PDB file of C-alpha atoms in Angstrom:
ATOM      1  CA  MET A   1     158.467  64.943 105.780  1.00  0.00           C
ATOM      2  CA  LYS A   2     158.059  67.227 109.307  1.00  0.00           C
ATOM      3  CA  LYS A   3     161.640  69.146 109.034  1.00  0.00           C
ATOM      4  CA  GLY A   4     161.299  70.040 105.476  1.00  0.00           C
ATOM      5  CA  PHE A   5     157.370  70.616 106.609  1.00  0.00           C
ATOM      6  CA  LEU A   6     158.666  72.869 109.685  1.00  0.00           C
ATOM      7  CA  LEU A   7     161.160  74.512 107.310  1.00  0.00           C
ATOM      8  CA  ILE A   8     158.304  75.650 104.671  1.00  0.00           C
ATOM      9  CA  LEU A   9     156.205  77.242 108.244  1.00  0.00           C
ATOM     10  CA  PHE A  10     159.424  79.405 109.091  1.00  0.00           C
ATOM     11  CA  ILE A  11     160.269  80.917 105.957  1.00  0.00           C
ATOM     12  CA  SER A  12     156.609  81.842 105.719  1.00  0.00           C
ATOM     13  CA  GLY A  13     156.927  82.423 109.233  1.00  0.00           C
ATOM     14  CA  VAL A  14     159.695  85.216 108.100  1.00  0.00           C
ATOM     15  CA  LEU A  15     157.915  86.220 105.275  1.00  0.00           C
ATOM     16  CA  GLY A  16     154.611  87.201 106.733  1.00  0.00           C
ATOM     17  CA  LEU A  17     156.330  88.969 109.764  1.00  0.00           C
ATOM     18  CA  TYR A  18     158.016  91.497 107.053  1.00  0.00           C
ATOM     19  CA  PHE A  19     154.424  92.077 104.655  1.00  0.00           C
ATOM     20  CA  PHE A  20     152.003  91.783 107.218  1.00  0.00           C
ATOM     21  CA  THR A  21     153.775  93.593 110.994  1.00  0.00           C
ATOM     22  CA  PRO A  22     154.954  97.060 111.767  1.00  0.00           C
ATOM     23  CA  VAL A  23     158.619  94.741 111.705  1.00  0.00           C
ATOM     24  CA  ARG A  24     158.790  96.362 107.849  1.00  0.00           C
ATOM     25  CA  ASP A  25     158.512 100.473 109.199  1.00  0.00           C
ATOM     26  CA  TYR A  26     161.410  99.934 111.524  1.00  0.00           C
ATOM     27  CA  LEU A  27     163.313  98.608 108.049  1.00  0.00           C
ATOM     28  CA  SER A  28     163.861 102.382 107.300  1.00  0.00           C
ATOM     29  CA  LYS A  29     166.312 105.208 108.805  1.00  0.00           C
ATOM     30  CA  GLU A  30     162.778 107.069 110.367  1.00  0.00           C
ATOM     31  CA  GLY A  31     161.856 103.364 111.881  1.00  0.00           C
ATOM     32  CA  PHE A  32     165.780 102.510 113.430  1.00  0.00           C
ATOM     33  CA  VAL A  33     165.105 106.315 114.907  1.00  0.00           C
ATOM     34  CA  THR A  34     161.814 105.000 115.933  1.00  0.00           C
ATOM     35  CA  LEU A  35     162.463 101.972 117.241  1.00  0.00           C
ATOM     36  CA  GLU A  36     165.398 103.610 119.151  1.00  0.00           C
ATOM     37  CA  ALA A  37     163.830 106.485 120.794  1.00  0.00           C
ATOM     38  CA  TRP A  38     160.801 103.471 122.010  1.00  0.00           C
ATOM     39  CA  ILE A  39     163.798 101.489 123.190  1.00  0.00           C
ATOM     40  CA  ARG A  40     164.789 104.291 125.865  1.00  0.00           C
ATOM     41  CA  SER A  41     161.769 104.949 127.348  1.00  0.00           C
ATOM     42  CA  GLN A  42     161.924 101.900 128.784  1.00  0.00           C
ATOM     43  CA  GLY A  43     164.330 102.848 131.761  1.00  0.00           C
ATOM     44  CA  VAL A  44     166.349  99.473 134.070  1.00  0.00           C
ATOM     45  CA  LEU A  45     164.841  97.988 131.152  1.00  0.00           C
ATOM     46  CA  ALA A  46     166.048  99.183 127.975  1.00  0.00           C
ATOM     47  CA  PRO A  47     168.710  96.742 127.798  1.00  0.00           C
ATOM     48  CA  LEU A  48     166.622  93.496 128.071  1.00  0.00           C
ATOM     49  CA  VAL A  49     164.049  94.940 125.360  1.00  0.00           C
ATOM     50  CA  PHE A  50     166.583  95.549 122.700  1.00  0.00           C
ATOM     51  CA  GLY A  51     168.970  92.468 122.567  1.00  0.00           C
ATOM     52  CA  LEU A  52     165.255  90.631 122.678  1.00  0.00           C
ATOM     53  CA  ILE A  53     164.584  92.627 118.995  1.00  0.00           C
ATOM     54  CA  TYR A  54     168.498  92.098 118.450  1.00  0.00           C
ATOM     55  CA  ILE A  55     168.064  88.129 118.952  1.00  0.00           C
ATOM     56  CA  ALA A  56     165.108  88.215 116.790  1.00  0.00           C
ATOM     57  CA  ALA A  57     166.379  90.379 114.359  1.00  0.00           C
ATOM     58  CA  THR A  58     169.261  87.909 114.108  1.00  0.00           C
ATOM     59  CA  VAL A  59     166.828  85.469 113.431  1.00  0.00           C
ATOM     60  CA  PHE A  60     164.705  86.403 111.133  1.00  0.00           C
ATOM     61  CA  ALA A  61     167.642  88.015 109.406  1.00  0.00           C
ATOM     62  CA  LEU A  62     167.746  91.228 109.188  1.00  0.00           C
ATOM     63  CA  PRO A  63     170.451  93.589 109.287  1.00  0.00           C
ATOM     64  CA  GLY A  64     172.169  93.477 112.566  1.00  0.00           C
ATOM     65  CA  SER A  65     175.083  95.854 111.729  1.00  0.00           C
ATOM     66  CA  VAL A  66     172.598  98.999 111.826  1.00  0.00           C
ATOM     67  CA  LEU A  67     171.140  97.289 115.251  1.00  0.00           C
ATOM     68  CA  THR A  68     175.157  97.245 116.277  1.00  0.00           C
ATOM     69  CA  ILE A  69     175.411 101.065 116.278  1.00  0.00           C
ATOM     70  CA  GLY A  70     172.859 100.699 118.012  1.00  0.00           C
ATOM     71  CA  GLY A  71     173.473  99.166 120.973  1.00  0.00           C
ATOM     72  CA  GLY A  72     176.713 101.501 121.107  1.00  0.00           C
ATOM     73  CA  LEU A  73     174.962 104.646 120.820  1.00  0.00           C
ATOM     74  CA  LEU A  74     172.365 103.758 123.290  1.00  0.00           C
ATOM     75  CA  PHE A  75     174.882 102.303 125.720  1.00  0.00           C
ATOM     76  CA  GLY A  76     178.195 103.374 125.133  1.00  0.00           C
ATOM     77  CA  ALA A  77     181.425 101.267 124.539  1.00  0.00           C
ATOM     78  CA  TRP A  78     181.266  98.774 126.596  1.00  0.00           C
ATOM     79  CA  TRP A  79     177.980  98.230 127.582  1.00  0.00           C
ATOM     80  CA  GLY A  80     176.713  98.025 124.048  1.00  0.00           C
ATOM     81  CA  THR A  81     179.597  95.857 122.925  1.00  0.00           C
ATOM     82  CA  LEU A  82     179.004  93.250 126.134  1.00  0.00           C
ATOM     83  CA  ILE A  83     174.817  93.508 125.299  1.00  0.00           C
ATOM     84  CA  ASN A  84     175.333  93.309 121.184  1.00  0.00           C
ATOM     85  CA  TRP A  85     177.919  90.041 121.967  1.00  0.00           C
ATOM     86  CA  LEU A  86     175.508  88.101 123.937  1.00  0.00           C
ATOM     87  CA  SER A  87     172.141  88.651 121.673  1.00  0.00           C
ATOM     88  CA  ALA A  88     174.492  88.369 119.049  1.00  0.00           C
ATOM     89  CA  SER A  89     175.389  85.307 120.021  1.00  0.00           C
ATOM     90  CA  ILE A  90     172.598  83.847 121.353  1.00  0.00           C
ATOM     91  CA  GLY A  91     171.188  84.893 118.489  1.00  0.00           C
ATOM     92  CA  ALA A  92     173.606  82.919 115.890  1.00  0.00           C
ATOM     93  CA  ILE A  93     173.397  80.146 118.403  1.00  0.00           C
ATOM     94  CA  ILE A  94     169.070  79.973 117.307  1.00  0.00           C
ATOM     95  CA  SER A  95     169.790  80.222 113.598  1.00  0.00           C
ATOM     96  CA  PHE A  96     172.526  78.025 113.817  1.00  0.00           C
ATOM     97  CA  LEU A  97     170.253  74.788 114.898  1.00  0.00           C
ATOM     98  CA  LEU A  98     167.225  76.271 113.332  1.00  0.00           C
ATOM     99  CA  ALA A  99     168.942  75.150 110.945  1.00  0.00           C
ATOM    100  CA  ARG A 100     171.063  71.590 111.715  1.00  0.00           C
ATOM    101  CA  TYR A 101     167.491  70.352 112.916  1.00  0.00           C
ATOM    102  CA  LEU A 102     165.139  71.606 109.715  1.00  0.00           C
ATOM    103  CA  GLY A 103     168.084  71.896 106.818  1.00  0.00           C
ATOM    104  CA  ARG A 104     170.710  68.845 107.323  1.00  0.00           C
ATOM    105  CA  ASP A 105     168.785  66.452 105.842  1.00  0.00           C
ATOM    106  CA  ALA A 106     168.688  68.075 102.730  1.00  0.00           C
ATOM    107  CA  VAL A 107     171.937  68.684 102.562  1.00  0.00           C
ATOM    108  CA  THR A 108     172.998  65.653 103.220  1.00  0.00           C
ATOM    109  CA  LYS A 109     171.052  63.862 100.099  1.00  0.00           C
ATOM    110  CA  ILE A 110     171.717  66.760  98.576  1.00  0.00           C
ATOM    111  CA  LEU A 111     175.254  66.280  99.031  1.00  0.00           C
ATOM    112  CA  LYS A 112     175.937  62.691  97.880  1.00  0.00           C
ATOM    113  CA  GLY A 113     177.775  61.811  94.725  1.00  0.00           C
ATOM    114  CA  LYS A 114     179.024  65.553  94.666  1.00  0.00           C
ATOM    115  CA  GLY A 115     182.841  64.949  95.353  1.00  0.00           C
ATOM    116  CA  THR A 116     183.890  68.190  95.846  1.00  0.00           C
ATOM    117  CA  LEU A 117     180.899  70.022  97.882  1.00  0.00           C
ATOM    118  CA  HIS A 118     180.907  66.178  99.401  1.00  0.00           C
ATOM    119  CA  GLY A 119     184.530  67.246 100.640  1.00  0.00           C
ATOM    120  CA  LEU A 120     184.625  70.856 101.849  1.00  0.00           C
ATOM    121  CA  ASP A 121     181.790  69.787 103.980  1.00  0.00           C
ATOM    122  CA  GLU A 122     184.129  67.393 105.585  1.00  0.00           C
ATOM    123  CA  LYS A 123     187.050  69.352 105.424  1.00  0.00           C
ATOM    124  CA  ILE A 124     185.265  72.351 107.328  1.00  0.00           C
ATOM    125  CA  GLY A 125     183.644  69.608 110.034  1.00  0.00           C
ATOM    126  CA  ASN A 126     186.899  68.598 110.469  1.00  0.00           C
ATOM    127  CA  ASN A 127     188.727  71.426 110.974  1.00  0.00           C
ATOM    128  CA  GLY A 128     185.550  73.089 112.606  1.00  0.00           C
ATOM    129  CA  PHE A 129     186.701  75.376 115.369  1.00  0.00           C
ATOM    130  CA  TYR A 130     189.985  77.734 112.673  1.00  0.00           C
ATOM    131  CA  SER A 131     186.393  77.356 110.091  1.00  0.00           C
ATOM    132  CA  VAL A 132     184.628  79.340 111.423  1.00  0.00           C
ATOM    133  CA  LEU A 133     186.865  81.342 113.822  1.00  0.00           C
ATOM    134  CA  ILE A 134     188.282  82.293 110.231  1.00  0.00           C
ATOM    135  CA  LEU A 135     184.834  83.479 108.957  1.00  0.00           C
ATOM    136  CA  ARG A 136     184.080  85.397 112.132  1.00  0.00           C
ATOM    137  CA  LEU A 137     186.840  87.325 112.184  1.00  0.00           C
ATOM    138  CA  VAL A 138     187.142  88.149 108.123  1.00  0.00           C
ATOM    139  CA  PRO A 139     184.529  88.905 107.476  1.00  0.00           C
ATOM    140  CA  LEU A 140     184.174  87.452 103.817  1.00  0.00           C
ATOM    141  CA  PHE A 141     180.575  86.660 104.682  1.00  0.00           C
ATOM    142  CA  PRO A 142     177.419  87.703 105.779  1.00  0.00           C
ATOM    143  CA  PHE A 143     176.871  87.045 109.693  1.00  0.00           C
ATOM    144  CA  ASN A 144     172.849  86.193 109.522  1.00  0.00           C
ATOM    145  CA  GLY A 145     173.870  83.806 106.529  1.00  0.00           C
ATOM    146  CA  LEU A 146     176.916  82.106 107.823  1.00  0.00           C
ATOM    147  CA  ASN A 147     174.696  81.624 110.661  1.00  0.00           C
ATOM    148  CA  PHE A 148     172.210  79.136 108.912  1.00  0.00           C
ATOM    149  CA  GLY A 149     175.451  78.088 106.849  1.00  0.00           C
ATOM    150  CA  LEU A 150     176.813  76.701 109.083  1.00  0.00           C
ATOM    151  CA  GLY A 151     174.512  74.974 110.262  1.00  0.00           C
ATOM    152  CA  LEU A 152     173.643  73.183 107.815  1.00  0.00           C
ATOM    153  CA  THR A 153     177.302  71.762 107.256  1.00  0.00           C
ATOM    154  CA  LYS A 154     179.144  69.045 110.118  1.00  0.00           C
ATOM    155  CA  VAL A 155     180.507  72.057 111.892  1.00  0.00           C
ATOM    156  CA  SER A 156     179.922  70.679 115.500  1.00  0.00           C
ATOM    157  CA  PHE A 157     178.365  72.632 117.703  1.00  0.00           C
ATOM    158  CA  ARG A 158     180.627  72.748 120.266  1.00  0.00           C
ATOM    159  CA  ASP A 159     183.176  74.251 117.594  1.00  0.00           C
ATOM    160  CA  TYR A 160     180.880  76.256 115.992  1.00  0.00           C
ATOM    161  CA  LEU A 161     179.650  77.918 119.418  1.00  0.00           C
ATOM    162  CA  LEU A 162     182.410  78.748 121.100  1.00  0.00           C
ATOM    163  CA  ALA A 163     184.246  79.731 117.630  1.00  0.00           C
ATOM    164  CA  THR A 164     181.392  81.342 117.136  1.00  0.00           C
ATOM    165  CA  LEU A 165     182.189  83.412 120.742  1.00  0.00           C
ATOM    166  CA  LEU A 166     185.142  84.567 120.049  1.00  0.00           C
ATOM    167  CA  GLY A 167     184.721  85.161 116.259  1.00  0.00           C
ATOM    168  CA  MET A 168     182.555  87.429 117.299  1.00  0.00           C
ATOM    169  CA  LEU A 169     183.854  89.972 119.836  1.00  0.00           C
ATOM    170  CA  PRO A 170     186.227  92.123 117.968  1.00  0.00           C
ATOM    171  CA  GLY A 171     183.316  93.160 115.006  1.00  0.00           C
ATOM    172  CA  THR A 172     181.083  93.676 117.664  1.00  0.00           C
ATOM    173  CA  PHE A 173     183.579  96.455 119.612  1.00  0.00           C
ATOM    174  CA  VAL A 174     184.871  97.323 116.629  1.00  0.00           C
ATOM    175  CA  TYR A 175     181.118  98.539 115.670  1.00  0.00           C
ATOM    176  CA  THR A 176     179.656  99.299 118.428  1.00  0.00           C
ATOM    177  CA  SER A 177     182.310 101.533 119.481  1.00  0.00           C
ATOM    178  CA  LEU A 178     181.444 103.431 116.151  1.00  0.00           C
ATOM    179  CA  GLY A 179     178.107 104.072 118.017  1.00  0.00           C
ATOM    180  CA  SER A 180     179.468 105.037 120.687  1.00  0.00           C
ATOM    181  CA  ALA A 181     181.547 107.450 118.921  1.00  0.00           C
ATOM    182  CA  GLY A 182     178.040 109.129 118.250  1.00  0.00           C
ATOM    183  CA  ARG A 183     177.340 110.211 121.411  1.00  0.00           C
ATOM    184  CA  HIS A 184     180.844 112.445 121.510  1.00  0.00           C
ATOM    185  CA  LEU A 185     180.123 113.557 118.309  1.00  0.00           C
ATOM    186  CA  SER A 186     179.506 117.590 117.579  1.00  0.00           C
ATOM    187  CA  PHE A 187     179.200 118.801 114.253  1.00  0.00           C
ATOM    188  CA  ALA A 188     179.533 122.137 115.535  1.00  0.00           C
ATOM    189  CA  ASP A 189     181.705 121.511 117.293  1.00  0.00           C
ATOM    190  CA  PRO A 190     185.135 120.503 115.183  1.00  0.00           C
ATOM    191  CA  SER A 191     187.595 119.971 118.271  1.00  0.00           C
ATOM    192  CA  THR A 192     185.376 116.699 118.661  1.00  0.00           C
ATOM    193  CA  TRP A 193     186.872 114.980 115.952  1.00  0.00           C
ATOM    194  CA  LEU A 194     189.873 114.839 117.481  1.00  0.00           C
ATOM    195  CA  GLN A 195     189.225 112.796 120.690  1.00  0.00           C
ATOM    196  CA  VAL A 196     190.014 109.559 120.972  1.00  0.00           C
ATOM    197  CA  GLN A 197     186.324 107.925 121.551  1.00  0.00           C
ATOM    198  CA  VAL A 198     185.533 109.178 117.496  1.00  0.00           C
ATOM    199  CA  TRP A 199     188.387 108.795 115.704  1.00  0.00           C
ATOM    200  CA  GLY A 200     189.190 105.561 116.516  1.00  0.00           C
ATOM    201  CA  PRO A 201     186.234 103.837 116.052  1.00  0.00           C
ATOM    202  CA  PHE A 202     186.517 105.259 112.389  1.00  0.00           C
ATOM    203  CA  LEU A 203     190.021 103.999 112.571  1.00  0.00           C
ATOM    204  CA  LEU A 204     189.338 100.470 113.187  1.00  0.00           C
ATOM    205  CA  VAL A 205     186.520 100.081 111.309  1.00  0.00           C
ATOM    206  CA  ILE A 206     188.772 100.769 108.289  1.00  0.00           C
ATOM    207  CA  LEU A 207     191.029  98.469 109.762  1.00  0.00           C
ATOM    208  CA  LEU A 208     188.334  96.086 110.148  1.00  0.00           C
ATOM    209  CA  SER A 209     187.220  96.108 106.335  1.00  0.00           C
ATOM    210  CA  LEU A 210     190.436  95.504 105.010  1.00  0.00           C
ATOM    211  CA  LEU A 211     191.232  92.482 106.242  1.00  0.00           C
ATOM    212  CA  PRO A 212     189.185  90.256 103.415  1.00  0.00           C
ATOM    213  CA  LYS A 213     191.453  91.969 100.844  1.00  0.00           C
ATOM    214  CA  ILE A 214     194.559  90.749 103.554  1.00  0.00           C
ATOM    215  CA  PHE A 215     192.691  87.136 104.964  1.00  0.00           C
ATOM    216  CA  LYS A 216     193.187  86.263 100.410  1.00  0.00           C
ATOM    217  CA  LYS A 217     196.542  88.272  99.101  1.00  0.00           C
ATOM    218  CA  ARG A 218     197.499  85.149 102.209  1.00  0.00           C
ATOM    219  CA  THR A 219     196.147  82.549 101.371  1.00  0.00           C
TER     220      THR A 219
END
C-alpha cells in the first residue's frame, strides 16, 4: 500500500512538474536554445549543471536524444560523450530503482498465473546481462521506457548496471558526435562538410539506425 502511494505520488509529481513549472517551456526549439545559452553562462560549472539537468530529464522521462546532441554541441565529442554517458547512466539507475522498489510487487501479482508473461520475465531475469546489453546496443525500444521497464523485471541490479554502462556507450558517442559536428559545420562554407568531424557522425547515425533491422533479420 505504501509503495503504491509513493508510485502515485511520483507520477503526480511528474505531471505537476510538466504542467505547473517552466519545464514545459523548455520542451521546444526556442526553449532548448535558451537553456543552452544559460548553461554556457555557468562557466566552469556548466558540465555539472548540464549533468544534473540530464539526470532529471532522464528520471522524468523527457527526451534524452536532444540533450545528448546538445552535450556534443556544448562540450565537444569526447568530453560531451563522458558527461552525457555519466549523466544518462545515473538517470537510468535512479529510474530502474524507482520502478524496482515502487512497482515490482504489483507486476509480480499481475504475472502470477499468466504463463507466457511470467516465462518472459523469468527468461530476461536468467539472462539479465545479455538481455539488457542487446536492448541497449540495438535501439528497438525507447531509452526511458527501458529504464523503468527493466526495473519491473527480474533482472538483477548488477546485470542491469554493467550492461547499461557498456551498452549505452556506443550510441551516446554517436549522438554526441552528431552534436559536436555542429561546432565545425558552416552553411556559408560548403567545404566544412568534407571534414570527417562533420560527415562521420552522420554516417554513424545512419549505421546505428540500421541495427534494429539487421538484428530482426538475424533473429
